[in-house]
Short mmCIF file of C-alpha atoms in Angstrom, two decimals:
data_model
loop_
_atom_site.label_atom_id
_atom_site.label_comp_id
_atom_site.label_asym_id
_atom_site.label_seq_id
_atom_site.Cartn_x
_atom_site.Cartn_y
_atom_site.Cartn_z
CA UNK A 1 4.83 -3.71 -28.16
CA UNK A 2 6.87 -0.69 -29.15
CA UNK A 3 3.70 1.26 -30.06
CA UNK A 4 2.13 0.36 -26.70
CA UNK A 5 5.22 1.49 -24.81
CA UNK A 6 5.26 4.77 -26.73
CA UNK A 7 1.58 5.29 -26.02
CA UNK A 8 2.08 4.65 -22.30
CA UNK A 9 5.04 7.04 -22.26
CA UNK A 10 2.91 9.74 -23.88
CA UNK A 11 0.12 9.08 -21.40
CA UNK A 12 2.55 9.37 -18.48
CA UNK A 13 3.75 12.69 -19.84
CA UNK A 14 0.25 14.03 -20.55
CA UNK A 15 -0.95 13.03 -17.08
CA UNK A 16 2.22 14.40 -15.45
CA UNK A 17 2.44 10.98 -13.85
CA UNK A 18 5.74 11.52 -12.06
CA UNK A 19 4.50 14.76 -10.48
CA UNK A 20 1.27 13.04 -9.47
CA UNK A 21 3.18 10.17 -7.85
CA UNK A 22 5.43 12.61 -6.01
CA UNK A 23 2.39 14.44 -4.66
CA UNK A 24 0.88 11.13 -3.59
CA UNK A 25 4.15 10.08 -1.94
CA UNK A 26 4.09 13.31 0.05
CA UNK A 27 0.82 12.24 1.67
CA UNK A 28 2.06 8.88 2.97
CA UNK A 29 2.82 8.09 6.59
CA UNK A 30 5.97 6.05 6.02
CA UNK A 31 9.09 6.10 3.91
CA UNK A 32 8.14 2.66 2.58
CA UNK A 33 4.74 3.95 1.50
CA UNK A 34 6.34 6.94 -0.22
CA UNK A 35 8.77 4.65 -2.04
CA UNK A 36 5.92 2.43 -3.18
CA UNK A 37 3.89 5.41 -4.41
CA UNK A 38 6.79 6.76 -6.45
CA UNK A 39 7.06 3.43 -8.27
CA UNK A 40 3.39 2.92 -9.12
CA UNK A 41 2.95 2.06 -12.79
CA UNK A 42 0.33 3.52 -15.04
CA UNK A 43 -2.48 0.99 -15.52
CA UNK A 44 -1.88 -1.02 -18.65
CA UNK A 45 -5.50 -1.97 -19.36
CA UNK A 46 -8.92 -0.41 -18.99
CA UNK A 47 -9.94 -3.12 -16.51
CA UNK A 48 -6.88 -2.48 -14.36
CA UNK A 49 -7.53 1.27 -14.41
CA UNK A 50 -11.17 0.73 -13.41
CA UNK A 51 -10.15 -1.56 -10.55
CA UNK A 52 -7.62 0.95 -9.27
CA UNK A 53 -10.18 3.76 -9.55
CA UNK A 54 -12.64 1.71 -7.46
CA UNK A 55 -10.00 1.21 -4.78
CA UNK A 56 -9.16 4.92 -4.83
CA UNK A 57 -12.83 5.90 -4.59
CA UNK A 58 -13.29 3.55 -1.65
CA UNK A 59 -10.30 5.00 0.18
CA UNK A 60 -11.56 8.53 -0.51
CA UNK A 61 -14.96 7.57 0.94
CA UNK A 62 -13.30 6.14 4.04
CA UNK A 63 -11.17 9.25 4.45
CA UNK A 64 -14.14 11.58 4.03
CA UNK A 65 -16.01 9.72 6.77
CA UNK A 66 -13.68 11.41 9.26
CA UNK A 67 -13.02 8.21 11.21
CA UNK A 68 -9.36 8.12 10.28
CA UNK A 69 -7.64 5.18 8.68
CA UNK A 70 -5.74 3.18 11.36
CA UNK A 71 -2.28 3.67 9.97
CA UNK A 72 0.75 5.48 11.29
CA UNK A 73 4.43 5.62 10.51
CA UNK A 74 5.94 2.16 10.63
CA UNK A 75 9.44 0.73 10.30
CA UNK A 76 10.77 -0.78 7.09
CA UNK A 77 11.13 -4.49 7.82
CA UNK A 78 13.06 -5.39 4.68
CA UNK A 79 16.48 -5.33 6.40
CA UNK A 80 15.11 -7.45 9.26
CA UNK A 81 13.66 -10.00 6.85
CA UNK A 82 16.89 -10.09 4.83
CA UNK A 83 18.97 -10.75 7.96
CA UNK A 84 16.54 -13.39 9.21
CA UNK A 85 16.54 -15.11 5.79
CA UNK A 86 20.31 -15.47 6.14
CA UNK A 87 19.88 -17.10 9.53
CA UNK A 88 20.93 -14.11 11.63
CA UNK A 89 19.25 -13.81 15.02
CA UNK A 90 16.72 -11.03 15.47
CA UNK A 91 17.58 -8.23 17.84
CA UNK A 92 15.13 -6.90 20.43
CA UNK A 93 14.46 -3.84 18.30
CA UNK A 94 13.71 -6.10 15.32
CA UNK A 95 11.09 -7.97 17.34
CA UNK A 96 9.58 -4.67 18.46
CA UNK A 97 9.42 -3.44 14.87
CA UNK A 98 7.79 -6.70 13.76
CA UNK A 99 5.23 -6.35 16.52
CA UNK A 100 4.44 -2.77 15.49
CA UNK A 101 3.89 -3.74 11.86
CA UNK A 102 1.84 -6.84 12.73
CA UNK A 103 -0.29 -4.71 15.04
CA UNK A 104 -0.91 -2.19 12.27
CA UNK A 105 -1.79 -4.97 9.82
CA UNK A 106 -4.32 -6.33 12.28
CA UNK A 107 -5.81 -2.87 12.85
CA UNK A 108 -6.19 -2.29 9.10
CA UNK A 109 -7.71 -5.73 8.49
CA UNK A 110 -10.27 -5.24 11.28
CA UNK A 111 -11.05 -1.66 10.19
CA UNK A 112 -11.69 -2.68 6.58
CA UNK A 113 -13.68 -5.75 7.60
CA UNK A 114 -16.04 -3.53 9.61
CA UNK A 115 -16.43 -1.26 6.57
CA UNK A 116 -16.73 -3.84 3.82
CA UNK A 117 -20.05 -2.32 2.74
CA UNK A 118 -18.30 1.00 1.99
CA UNK A 119 -15.03 -0.50 0.75
CA UNK A 120 -15.60 -3.99 -0.67
CA UNK A 121 -12.53 -4.00 -2.94
CA UNK A 122 -10.20 -2.81 -0.17
CA UNK A 123 -11.82 -5.21 2.28
CA UNK A 124 -11.21 -8.09 -0.13
CA UNK A 125 -7.54 -7.14 -0.41
CA UNK A 126 -7.22 -6.90 3.38
CA UNK A 127 -8.90 -10.27 3.86
CA UNK A 128 -5.83 -11.83 2.25
CA UNK A 129 -3.55 -10.41 4.94
CA UNK A 130 -2.83 -12.70 7.85
CA UNK A 131 -3.25 -11.23 11.32
CA UNK A 132 -0.73 -13.69 12.87
CA UNK A 133 -1.63 -12.97 16.54
CA UNK A 134 0.85 -15.63 17.69
CA UNK A 135 3.73 -13.38 16.54
CA UNK A 136 2.65 -10.25 18.43
#
């Protein structure tokens, strides 16, 4: 395990992984997306790396199509969920933020479903997201 960790550390350094993640974070549309990008781990197996490369290639193909991915800045719902989990009532702004995020999720799911021939891996991931129209 120690050898594997050392190898991954060397790979991160050789690939300038932190700089790459920072550059990726700079291209996101939300603070939550940027935070997630900065914490992405280096793939631990060849299969995982190949899967992630497929997803990246699919997203690049979608972006190069010029249609525009249906995503815009969205609020971070973690504080809302934490308050709700403790039984606190949701404020009007919380409900609005939930509606915005649920709307974006629905847009992304529908967009990827229509393009499953170009992006089968991303479409499969999106298929697992619930649209939840009753909450909009």
